[in-house]
């Protein structure tokens, strides 16, 4: 951002990045200089030592009037971490091999990095042509052809160049033009994401972060978040190739000015994106490929370095299912990191051994995971196959499952799968129709996988079963009582939804406010059960007022023709025995809920006033003496109150005496 205030007419940028790769001293930086006129070795130390240490950035104006971004990477084996960060955003690799040295160790390692990162096109520069004989050139070419056989560079052009004599530079440019026209530019669809490779401060402007935008777009004034730190900021200025622009677009080298952020809060490897879009995670299920070399053999649980975007994170890796890590492994693995990162479906990664740090594998991220390592069994592998090779709805289903117990919404599903917001909707609709996903009633809508819903439902069923075992005579459990038994946060939050599903499936039956398992039968006959319904609802309506059993008879006989006094007596006995009702006197009944409420009111009164007269109880319950006296006598009997002359005091038992 040194020219942050300038704005010049310049060639139209194309959404593509060309990146160098190759062994130390093979002439990468010189070649970039020959092509672009820009020396990317900016550091004093780089100039003194004659090697690249940091990533270098330039841009290349092509003869066809287009401008592309260029990233120059260091070749030294100690800077592979930096190299991977630089290579992570490139579309075309300019693979550099010195004609006088041929293929060297970091040639191999850099080619692996490009392969694992999924780079698909490139060209090979055989440099330092001025130093070798024609014969040597032939040998070197052969060497190179062998080296790239079977890789994405197999049929890439090999161009003999010299930075000294400028031999081959035009030919190289022409080949780059050809590739730029051939390679599809990055799509600006999708969520804006820019892995940060540098951050610095400019006097008067504040913090600037740079990187390659890998998807989407962001404009001046838009809000962004620095993941995984959760720091939000506003974009003040954007620069692409030293030119002020209004928008940062996918495939562009970009510098973004975030004036309010402190530089120390940002590190290479952080990701700049849309606020509140992603969840950072420690654990990822991945598709992993290991090199064929012996050095690529890994122990299950081996410590590794995981590179994604511009980030290097330490962690461990385990195979999923029965497989073991052998050289040439091509399968599923779980990576557990020591710090949180943001990585999404299909993001490419590179794996290095911990020590010595060697590139041994890589692949793509399938899903952030919440599964335990010891559960990495076959079923998971099947899901991951779907994630890797499946159609969109299958991936959506696997993704939703992997987020349990935090049901995702549409925008999160879309973000994790790299889709646009409205693109996840058809998939979720279809999956809900098929019963694979379950739409929760929350706003905005969120989803659970049917398998997880099933498990949550089982928790409710088990709770009801326990209740039936404890109170076999009771017809069922109050919905409120069931809700209060639930511990799992996700089940508490979506209790109503899960219950609705259990009711719809017929496993749970609702009667008034009571819930019971379909398999639980009350010991009443059908006719008696109808009588019981009438009594229950009568008691419920009466609330804290006792009901005279004699007065219910008419209602019962009106609603259940053919029922007798005997039936009513039987039912009342049953309700009292099962605990659904209490008899405060031989003829007066209260529902269990009603007596509970009365007891709580009296308890409350006594804790404020210590003593209570019958008159006070009558006012409190807004009832008559005829009802209040038997109620108090009942409470005396269970020990909640105690009579002392004309007044009541607290008894020896608490409210649980009513349970
Ligand atoms: N004679 C000759 N020397 C070259 C040529 N290209 C590069 N060199 C020299 O080779 C040395 C290394 O060149 P660089 O471009 O710095 O190599 P590099 O690949 O960028 O090295 P690292 O970034 O450290 O990996 C320098 O001394 C260059 O002057 C060339 O075409 N001909
Ligand atoms: Mg260099």
XYZ file of C-alpha atoms and ligand atoms in Angstrom:
692
model
C 0.000 0.000 0.000
C 2.878 2.282 -0.564
C 0.978 3.959 -3.357
C -2.220 3.934 -1.434
C -3.257 7.388 -2.534
C -2.477 6.968 -6.218
C -4.921 5.926 -8.803
C -3.724 5.257 -12.289
C -5.224 3.937 -15.468
C -3.975 0.402 -15.694
C -4.615 -2.809 -17.599
C -7.717 -4.731 -16.605
C -6.933 -7.218 -13.847
C -7.827 -10.838 -14.492
C -8.902 -12.986 -11.573
C -5.854 -15.190 -11.710
C -2.655 -15.576 -9.755
C 0.599 -16.909 -11.119
C 2.914 -18.348 -8.491
C 6.496 -19.529 -8.662
C 7.779 -22.797 -7.281
C 11.131 -24.539 -7.313
C 14.381 -25.279 -5.524
C 16.484 -22.587 -3.867
C 18.654 -20.481 -6.160
C 17.074 -21.852 -9.315
C 16.206 -18.333 -10.451
C 12.560 -17.815 -9.457
C 12.970 -14.251 -8.298
C 15.197 -13.337 -11.246
C 12.634 -14.738 -13.631
C 9.812 -12.750 -12.003
C 12.007 -9.683 -12.355
C 12.611 -10.423 -16.038
C 8.891 -10.826 -16.607
C 7.540 -7.967 -14.515
C 10.418 -5.584 -13.878
C 9.693 -5.942 -10.161
C 12.249 -7.212 -7.667
C 10.221 -9.146 -5.126
C 13.166 -9.588 -2.757
C 12.353 -6.450 -0.813
C 14.025 -7.259 2.506
C 17.528 -6.117 3.279
C 18.356 -9.607 4.502
C 17.101 -11.124 1.255
C 19.279 -8.801 -0.787
C 22.343 -9.420 1.393
C 21.974 -13.198 1.432
C 20.776 -13.462 -2.139
C 17.860 -15.690 -1.218
C 14.172 -15.143 -0.815
C 12.877 -15.393 2.746
C 9.401 -13.950 2.537
C 6.687 -14.136 -0.070
C 7.214 -11.637 -2.880
C 4.415 -9.951 -4.752
C 4.309 -8.438 -8.198
C 1.978 -8.093 -11.116
C 2.444 -8.932 -14.710
C 1.049 -6.894 -17.593
C 0.504 -9.264 -20.443
C 0.765 -8.444 -24.141
C -3.001 -9.004 -24.405
C -3.669 -6.028 -22.127
C -4.509 -8.071 -19.049
C -2.844 -7.894 -15.665
C -2.396 -10.852 -13.358
C -1.048 -11.119 -9.836
C 2.282 -12.830 -9.215
C 3.452 -14.507 -6.020
C 7.127 -15.410 -5.693
C 7.924 -18.017 -3.063
C 11.204 -18.820 -1.306
C 12.891 -22.093 -2.227
C 14.924 -22.729 0.923
C 13.836 -25.920 2.678
C 13.391 -24.024 5.921
C 10.783 -21.764 4.343
C 8.385 -24.422 3.116
C 5.784 -23.065 5.514
C 5.965 -19.713 3.741
C 5.990 -21.403 0.369
C 2.770 -23.299 1.144
C 1.095 -20.107 2.334
C 2.041 -18.411 -0.941
C 1.075 -21.350 -3.107
C -2.332 -21.721 -1.470
C -3.910 -18.970 -3.539
C -2.375 -19.600 -6.951
C -4.079 -20.707 -10.147
C -1.100 -21.188 -12.440
C 2.321 -22.339 -11.308
C 5.520 -21.134 -12.930
C 7.680 -24.087 -12.040
C 11.352 -23.176 -12.066
C 14.155 -25.692 -12.535
C 17.724 -24.566 -13.161
C 19.135 -26.197 -16.270
C 22.557 -26.578 -14.626
C 21.280 -28.385 -11.522
C 18.150 -30.152 -12.633
C 15.551 -31.574 -10.273
C 16.506 -31.028 -6.616
C 14.848 -31.893 -3.280
C 12.681 -28.781 -3.035
C 11.669 -29.212 -6.675
C 10.092 -32.452 -5.505
C 8.622 -30.951 -2.375
C 7.205 -27.902 -4.167
C 5.618 -30.059 -6.838
C 3.984 -32.104 -4.076
C 2.672 -28.940 -2.465
C 1.157 -27.820 -5.778
C -0.388 -31.238 -6.327
C -1.897 -31.428 -2.866
C -3.199 -27.876 -3.131
C -4.954 -28.877 -6.304
C -3.135 -26.519 -8.673
C -4.250 -27.606 -12.124
C -2.196 -25.697 -14.631
C 1.286 -24.406 -15.038
C 4.394 -24.151 -17.114
C 7.994 -25.073 -16.545
C 10.911 -22.706 -16.952
C 14.281 -24.335 -17.401
C 16.396 -21.410 -16.211
C 20.016 -20.337 -16.472
C 20.204 -21.454 -20.102
C 23.265 -19.248 -20.482
C 25.231 -21.492 -18.101
C 24.819 -24.822 -19.876
C 25.675 -26.542 -23.124
C 23.091 -27.816 -25.558
C 23.796 -31.335 -24.378
C 23.138 -30.384 -20.771
C 19.888 -28.784 -21.865
C 18.760 -32.036 -23.434
C 19.620 -33.961 -20.285
C 17.855 -31.440 -18.114
C 14.751 -31.555 -20.292
C 14.645 -35.312 -20.031
C 15.102 -35.089 -16.294
C 12.195 -32.649 -16.072
C 9.895 -34.750 -18.239
C 10.512 -37.792 -16.034
C 9.945 -35.708 -12.962
C 6.518 -34.370 -13.934
C 5.231 -37.571 -15.476
C 1.849 -38.502 -14.102
C 1.296 -35.083 -12.529
C -0.761 -32.065 -13.618
C 2.409 -30.700 -15.265
C 2.838 -33.763 -17.466
C 2.013 -31.925 -20.663
C 2.993 -28.443 -19.545
C 5.298 -26.497 -21.838
C 8.996 -26.504 -20.887
C 10.663 -23.245 -21.843
C 14.361 -22.660 -21.765
C 15.089 -19.231 -20.300
C 17.871 -17.004 -19.161
C 17.441 -13.963 -17.001
C 20.910 -12.872 -18.172
C 20.302 -12.925 -21.918
C 16.487 -12.727 -21.792
C 16.404 -15.882 -23.862
C 12.940 -17.448 -23.775
C 11.289 -14.611 -21.837
C 8.945 -13.689 -24.696
C 8.141 -17.327 -25.327
C 7.348 -17.668 -21.636
C 5.084 -14.619 -21.778
C 3.249 -16.047 -24.761
C 2.679 -19.301 -22.951
C 1.409 -17.419 -19.905
C -1.041 -15.514 -22.121
C -2.244 -18.795 -23.540
C -2.806 -20.252 -20.081
C -4.519 -17.125 -18.778
C -6.967 -17.372 -21.646
C -7.483 -21.051 -20.976
C -7.753 -21.223 -17.197
C -11.145 -20.193 -15.849
C -10.933 -17.130 -13.600
C -12.074 -17.459 -10.035
C -15.749 -16.979 -9.524
C -16.820 -14.024 -7.426
C -19.839 -16.013 -6.304
C -19.707 -17.378 -2.793
C -18.706 -15.869 0.478
C -15.851 -13.394 0.573
C -12.749 -15.046 1.996
C -9.158 -13.874 2.098
C -6.500 -15.842 3.978
C -4.124 -13.225 5.339
C -0.472 -13.539 4.419
C 0.857 -10.232 5.740
C -0.185 -7.424 8.007
C 1.595 -4.164 8.567
C 0.951 -0.605 9.641
C 1.184 2.479 7.497
C 1.603 5.815 9.194
C -1.643 7.713 8.937
C -3.640 4.740 7.658
C -3.326 2.109 10.329
C -3.349 -1.602 9.783
C -3.223 -3.145 6.334
C -3.671 -6.836 5.625
C -2.782 -8.527 2.365
C -3.692 -11.786 0.739
C -5.249 -13.434 -2.247
C -9.040 -13.299 -2.225
C -10.041 -16.918 -2.763
C -13.776 -16.405 -3.154
C -16.446 -13.743 -3.276
C -15.970 -10.005 -3.141
C -15.779 -7.226 -0.545
C -16.149 -3.521 -1.089
C -15.026 -0.351 0.635
C -17.215 0.245 3.674
C -18.221 -3.371 4.158
C -17.984 -5.063 7.533
C -15.520 -7.920 7.899
C -14.409 -10.300 10.612
C -10.928 -11.600 11.292
C -11.280 -15.310 12.017
C -10.798 -17.087 14.302
C -10.302 -14.147 16.697
C -13.787 -12.721 16.203
C -12.434 -9.219 15.596
C -14.797 -7.187 13.454
C -13.727 -4.229 11.373
C -14.707 -2.006 8.508
C -12.916 -1.915 5.168
C -11.549 1.600 4.639
C -9.458 1.181 1.472
C -8.732 -1.587 -0.972
C -5.747 -1.805 -3.258
C -5.059 -4.322 -6.003
C -1.664 -4.284 -7.673
C -0.854 -0.876 -6.196
C -4.071 0.657 -7.476
C -6.920 1.901 -5.300
C -10.109 0.026 -6.116
C -13.646 -0.098 -4.798
C -13.867 -3.865 -4.584
C -11.689 -6.816 -3.668
C -12.468 -9.693 -5.998
C -11.695 -13.394 -5.964
C -8.413 -14.183 -7.654
C -6.851 -10.803 -6.936
C -3.858 -9.970 -4.821
C -5.356 -7.495 -2.447
C -4.344 -5.126 0.324
C -7.111 -4.065 2.663
C -6.893 -1.178 5.086
C -8.602 -1.855 8.422
C -7.790 1.328 10.345
C -9.327 0.407 13.695
C -7.631 -2.971 14.098
C -4.316 -3.281 15.915
C -1.663 -5.053 13.923
C -0.710 -7.285 16.848
C -4.174 -8.835 16.770
C -3.570 -10.278 13.315
C -1.289 -13.069 12.187
C -0.524 -14.798 8.924
C -2.996 -17.623 8.693
C -5.962 -15.638 9.936
C -8.872 -15.357 7.557
C -10.680 -12.189 6.595
C -14.319 -12.821 5.773
C -17.911 -11.824 6.334
C -18.851 -11.346 10.015
C -20.459 -14.197 11.950
C -20.402 -16.571 9.047
C -18.176 -19.439 10.100
C -17.426 -21.444 13.170
C -13.779 -22.024 13.773
C -12.961 -25.588 14.749
C -10.247 -27.845 16.092
C -11.336 -31.089 14.467
C -11.781 -31.819 10.781
C -12.652 -34.895 8.781
C -10.558 -34.865 5.632
C -9.730 -36.784 2.513
C -6.004 -37.440 2.828
C -3.460 -38.646 0.305
C 0.029 -39.580 1.377
C 3.122 -39.688 -0.803
C 4.459 -42.965 -2.006
C 7.787 -42.416 -0.281
C 8.694 -44.320 2.865
C 8.912 -41.050 4.745
C 5.175 -40.704 4.308
C 4.391 -43.589 6.641
C 2.559 -42.216 9.620
C 1.553 -43.655 12.934
C -2.088 -43.341 13.855
C -2.275 -40.211 16.003
C 1.045 -38.858 14.724
C 1.882 -35.240 15.394
C 1.691 -33.235 12.181
C 1.665 -29.779 10.672
C -1.554 -28.934 8.915
C -1.464 -26.183 6.302
C -4.641 -24.648 4.991
C -4.879 -21.245 3.345
C -1.994 -19.272 4.776
C -2.229 -21.070 8.110
C 0.055 -23.661 9.645
C -1.461 -25.397 12.680
C -0.003 -28.221 14.757
C -2.113 -31.227 15.490
C -2.500 -34.975 15.235
C -4.021 -37.191 12.600
C -5.914 -40.502 12.741
C -7.218 -42.728 10.000
C -10.996 -43.198 9.914
C -12.354 -46.730 9.877
C -10.094 -49.737 9.656
C -7.366 -48.246 7.480
C -3.777 -47.604 8.542
C -1.477 -44.899 7.247
C 0.872 -46.480 4.745
C 2.855 -44.768 2.031
C 0.427 -44.011 -0.766
C -2.563 -43.880 1.595
C -5.643 -42.486 -0.095
C -8.578 -42.345 2.289
C -10.293 -40.563 5.129
C -8.669 -39.172 8.221
C -9.453 -36.982 11.154
C -7.208 -34.095 12.074
C -7.320 -32.674 15.592
C -5.525 -29.361 15.873
C -3.998 -27.537 18.793
C -5.634 -24.274 17.806
C -8.859 -23.249 16.152
C -8.893 -22.535 12.458
C -11.486 -21.827 9.805
C -11.529 -24.464 7.074
C -14.452 -25.262 4.847
C -15.608 -28.111 2.687
C -13.267 -28.640 -0.309
C -10.502 -26.429 1.079
C -7.174 -27.936 0.134
C -4.514 -28.659 2.694
C -0.925 -29.847 2.901
C 0.338 -32.147 5.611
C 3.890 -32.120 6.925
C 5.538 -34.349 9.485
C 6.277 -32.610 12.736
C 10.026 -33.140 12.829
C 11.789 -33.113 10.486
C 9.174 -31.005 8.733
C 8.620 -32.756 5.410
C 5.728 -32.462 2.992
C 4.245 -35.940 2.987
C 0.640 -35.518 1.994
C -2.419 -33.413 1.581
C -5.950 -33.434 0.367
C -9.206 -31.684 0.980
C -11.291 -30.810 4.003
C -14.674 -32.531 4.109
C -16.250 -31.226 7.278
C -15.576 -29.695 10.619
C -16.279 -32.519 12.999
C -17.540 -33.004 16.498
C -17.078 -36.749 16.527
C -14.913 -38.439 19.055
C -11.746 -40.035 17.784
C -12.630 -43.422 19.251
C -15.833 -43.448 17.236
C -14.092 -43.171 13.895
C -15.784 -46.233 12.523
C -17.093 -47.465 9.215
C -20.395 -45.580 9.167
C -18.506 -42.331 9.288
C -16.366 -43.369 6.334
C -19.549 -43.979 4.348
C -20.767 -40.489 5.128
C -17.436 -39.059 4.112
C -17.592 -40.837 0.780
C -20.875 -39.016 0.248
C -19.295 -35.763 1.301
C -16.408 -36.221 -1.090
C -18.166 -37.665 -4.132
C -21.846 -37.168 -3.418
C -24.350 -34.775 -4.884
C -25.156 -31.542 -3.134
C -28.090 -32.803 -1.017
C -25.971 -35.684 0.269
C -23.260 -33.269 1.275
C -25.781 -31.014 2.973
C -27.078 -33.981 4.976
C -23.582 -35.012 6.078
C -22.700 -31.446 6.956
C -25.817 -30.966 9.086
C -25.028 -34.198 10.893
C -21.454 -33.138 11.553
C -22.528 -29.922 13.270
C -24.584 -31.709 15.942
C -25.434 -30.556 18.623
C -25.466 -27.088 17.082
C -28.127 -27.136 14.360
C -27.013 -24.963 11.450
C -29.113 -22.490 9.475
C -29.233 -22.094 5.708
C -26.512 -19.487 5.525
C -24.143 -21.563 7.605
C -24.760 -24.644 5.476
C -24.153 -22.590 2.358
C -21.027 -21.004 3.790
C -19.519 -24.296 4.909
C -20.111 -25.855 1.515
C -18.959 -22.791 -0.403
C -22.411 -22.203 -1.879
C -24.342 -18.987 -2.237
C -26.991 -18.438 0.399
C -30.041 -19.308 -1.651
C -28.389 -22.384 -3.130
C -28.735 -24.517 -0.017
C -32.509 -24.115 0.106
C -33.506 -26.608 -2.638
C -31.306 -29.225 -0.994
C -32.714 -28.703 2.499
C -36.283 -28.685 1.153
C -35.755 -31.987 -0.607
C -34.027 -33.522 2.420
C -36.846 -32.459 4.732
C -39.398 -33.970 2.339
C -37.472 -37.223 2.376
C -37.315 -37.215 6.153
C -33.514 -37.040 6.156
C -33.445 -33.600 7.720
C -35.810 -32.144 10.257
C -36.619 -28.454 10.134
C -36.789 -26.843 13.547
C -39.384 -24.178 14.209
C -36.791 -21.523 15.012
C -36.384 -18.302 13.051
C -34.269 -18.224 10.992
C -34.845 -21.869 10.219
C -32.338 -24.414 11.444
C -31.944 -28.108 10.781
C -31.207 -31.349 12.559
C -30.346 -34.647 10.927
C -33.054 -37.270 11.351
C -30.596 -39.607 13.075
C -29.897 -37.002 15.745
C -33.579 -36.133 16.083
C -34.185 -39.832 16.639
C -31.671 -39.879 19.459
C -33.159 -36.819 21.105
C -36.603 -38.334 20.797
C -35.282 -41.458 22.497
C -34.222 -39.327 25.447
C -37.796 -38.074 25.841
C -39.208 -41.574 25.462
C -36.815 -42.893 28.112
C -37.864 -40.128 30.475
C -41.531 -40.997 29.988
C -40.754 -44.679 30.485
C -39.017 -43.924 33.768
C -42.075 -41.957 34.868
C -44.446 -44.777 33.992
C -42.284 -47.213 35.957
C -42.314 -44.962 38.951
C -46.041 -44.174 38.764
C -47.623 -47.107 36.970
C -51.129 -46.034 37.904
C -50.829 -42.506 36.638
C -52.183 -41.865 33.183
C -49.194 -39.797 32.133
C -46.787 -36.970 32.800
C -47.427 -33.268 32.584
C -45.649 -31.719 29.591
C -44.064 -29.142 31.892
C -42.729 -31.848 34.176
C -41.206 -33.663 31.205
C -39.610 -30.479 29.899
C -38.061 -29.820 33.289
C -36.372 -33.244 33.297
C -34.464 -32.538 30.100
C -30.770 -31.729 30.534
C -29.190 -31.640 27.057
C -29.084 -27.985 25.920
C -30.087 -28.806 22.351
C -33.063 -30.807 23.597
C -34.073 -28.078 26.019
C -33.913 -25.522 23.239
C -35.932 -27.575 20.780
C -38.074 -29.557 23.233
C -41.327 -28.519 21.548
C -40.056 -29.600 18.124
C -38.867 -32.992 19.267
C -42.068 -33.611 21.213
C -44.122 -32.592 18.171
C -42.282 -35.227 16.159
C -42.747 -37.921 18.815
C -46.475 -37.135 18.893
C -46.713 -37.159 15.103
C -45.070 -40.567 14.960
C -47.613 -41.886 17.456
C -44.960 -43.037 19.935
C -46.236 -40.517 22.454
C -49.884 -39.789 23.106
C -51.293 -36.611 24.479
C -54.419 -36.502 26.658
C -55.281 -33.039 27.823
C -52.030 -31.784 29.292
C -50.802 -35.309 29.989
C -48.243 -37.161 27.910
C -47.774 -40.899 27.894
C -46.032 -43.549 25.861
C -48.313 -45.263 23.389
C -47.256 -48.516 25.003
C -48.388 -47.377 28.455
C -51.909 -48.469 29.215
C -53.827 -47.142 32.143
C -55.636 -49.794 34.152
C -59.024 -48.260 33.532
C -61.531 -49.615 31.059
C -62.315 -47.433 28.054
C -65.530 -46.221 29.626
C -63.760 -45.460 32.889
C -61.039 -43.651 31.016
C -63.713 -41.400 29.517
C -65.042 -40.717 33.003
C -61.525 -39.992 34.166
C -61.153 -37.448 31.370
C -64.226 -35.601 32.578
C -63.036 -35.636 36.192
C -59.536 -34.531 35.269
C -60.733 -31.662 33.200
C -63.220 -30.614 35.892
C -60.459 -30.611 38.516
C -58.186 -28.745 36.183
C -60.748 -26.014 35.580
C -61.373 -25.694 39.316
C -57.663 -25.037 39.849
C -57.095 -24.262 43.540
C -60.771 -24.752 44.457
C -61.811 -28.195 45.673
C -64.570 -29.964 43.756
C -67.350 -31.873 45.467
C -67.380 -35.402 44.044
C -71.156 -35.558 44.363
C -71.505 -32.571 42.046
C -69.494 -34.179 39.262
C -71.863 -37.098 38.905
C -74.358 -35.206 36.756
C -71.686 -33.934 34.419
C -70.137 -37.370 34.160
C -73.414 -39.036 33.373
C -74.212 -36.337 30.840
C -70.948 -36.789 28.978
C -70.475 -40.523 29.357
C -73.868 -42.114 28.937
C -74.317 -45.328 30.877
C -71.752 -44.511 33.541
C -72.738 -45.207 37.113
C -71.968 -43.853 40.598
C -69.838 -46.957 41.019
C -67.759 -46.053 37.949
C -67.223 -42.549 39.276
C -66.152 -43.854 42.690
C -63.781 -46.315 41.021
C -62.262 -43.602 38.857
C -61.847 -41.203 41.770
C -60.093 -43.886 43.810
C -57.859 -44.570 40.875
C -56.976 -40.906 40.359
C -56.199 -40.491 44.061
C -54.110 -43.646 44.151
C -52.203 -42.708 41.047
C -51.481 -39.308 42.527
C -53.311 -37.290 39.881
C -55.796 -36.021 42.465
C -55.985 -35.631 46.244
C -58.885 -35.990 48.594
C -58.795 -33.153 51.080
C -61.926 -34.526 52.725
C -64.028 -37.620 51.920
C -66.010 -35.653 49.331
C -63.690 -32.823 48.273
C -61.113 -33.312 45.512
C -58.280 -31.241 44.126
C -56.000 -31.976 41.199
C -52.370 -32.717 42.067
C -51.471 -29.495 40.312
C -54.140 -27.566 42.260
C -53.025 -28.748 45.689
C -49.438 -28.002 44.719
C -50.332 -24.422 43.881
C -52.317 -24.032 47.132
C -49.422 -25.403 49.147
C -46.977 -23.039 47.476
C -49.186 -20.033 48.201
C -49.549 -20.978 51.863
C -45.889 -21.741 52.177
C -45.114 -18.330 50.713
C -47.496 -16.630 53.117
C -45.989 -18.427 56.112
C -42.485 -17.550 55.135
C -43.498 -13.872 55.124
C -45.823 -13.896 58.163
C -44.869 -16.960 60.242
C -48.508 -17.576 61.252
C -51.811 -17.795 59.449
C -55.449 -17.704 60.490
C -58.243 -19.466 58.614
C -59.514 -16.042 57.601
C -56.160 -15.138 56.138
C -56.074 -18.448 54.241
C -59.537 -17.745 52.871
C -58.463 -14.328 51.584
C -55.286 -15.735 50.162
C -57.043 -18.508 48.262
C -60.064 -16.309 47.472
C -62.219 -19.149 48.634
C -64.788 -19.966 51.300
C -64.437 -21.390 54.798
C -66.188 -24.561 53.669
C -63.238 -25.310 51.354
C -60.393 -23.703 53.240
C -60.780 -25.666 56.480
C -60.529 -29.120 54.844
C -57.593 -27.919 52.743
C -55.712 -26.753 55.836
C -56.523 -29.981 57.621
C -55.176 -31.914 54.665
C -51.971 -29.874 54.707
C -51.710 -30.506 58.466
C -51.941 -34.235 57.766
C -49.137 -34.227 55.188
C -47.049 -32.011 57.488
C -46.797 -28.876 55.377
C -48.697 -26.884 58.037
C -49.233 -27.456 61.758
C -52.180 -26.252 63.836
C -51.529 -24.358 67.055
C -54.888 -23.372 68.567
C -56.535 -21.094 66.019
C -53.535 -20.491 63.861
C -51.344 -22.412 61.443
C -47.549 -22.422 61.427
C -45.111 -24.206 59.157
C -45.122 -27.975 59.515
C -42.209 -30.367 59.592
C -42.353 -31.259 55.888
C -41.518 -29.244 52.831
C -43.468 -29.033 49.608
C -41.938 -32.279 48.442
C -44.364 -34.016 50.827
C -46.870 -33.618 48.001
C -44.741 -35.430 45.398
N 23.638 -16.926 -15.138
C 22.395 -16.857 -14.681
N 22.202 -16.681 -13.385
C 20.950 -16.613 -12.943
C 19.845 -16.730 -13.790
N 18.717 -16.651 -13.055
C 19.128 -16.461 -11.781
N 20.447 -16.433 -11.703
C 21.253 -16.242 -10.505
O 20.966 -17.303 -9.620
C 20.948 -16.814 -8.289
C 19.631 -17.151 -7.640
O 18.589 -16.493 -8.295
P 17.225 -16.164 -7.584
O 16.303 -15.659 -8.630
O 17.423 -15.342 -6.391
O 16.838 -17.627 -7.150
P 15.527 -18.039 -6.400
O 15.028 -19.278 -7.038
O 14.596 -16.923 -6.301
O 16.084 -18.428 -4.972
P 15.272 -18.512 -3.597
O 14.201 -17.498 -3.685
O 16.201 -18.284 -2.501
O 14.725 -19.896 -3.588
C 21.221 -15.335 -8.375
O 22.573 -15.087 -8.112
C 20.884 -14.993 -9.794
O 21.630 -13.891 -10.287
C 20.089 -16.930 -15.171
O 19.191 -17.106 -16.003
N 21.387 -17.001 -15.566
Mg 13.744 -16.001 -4.719
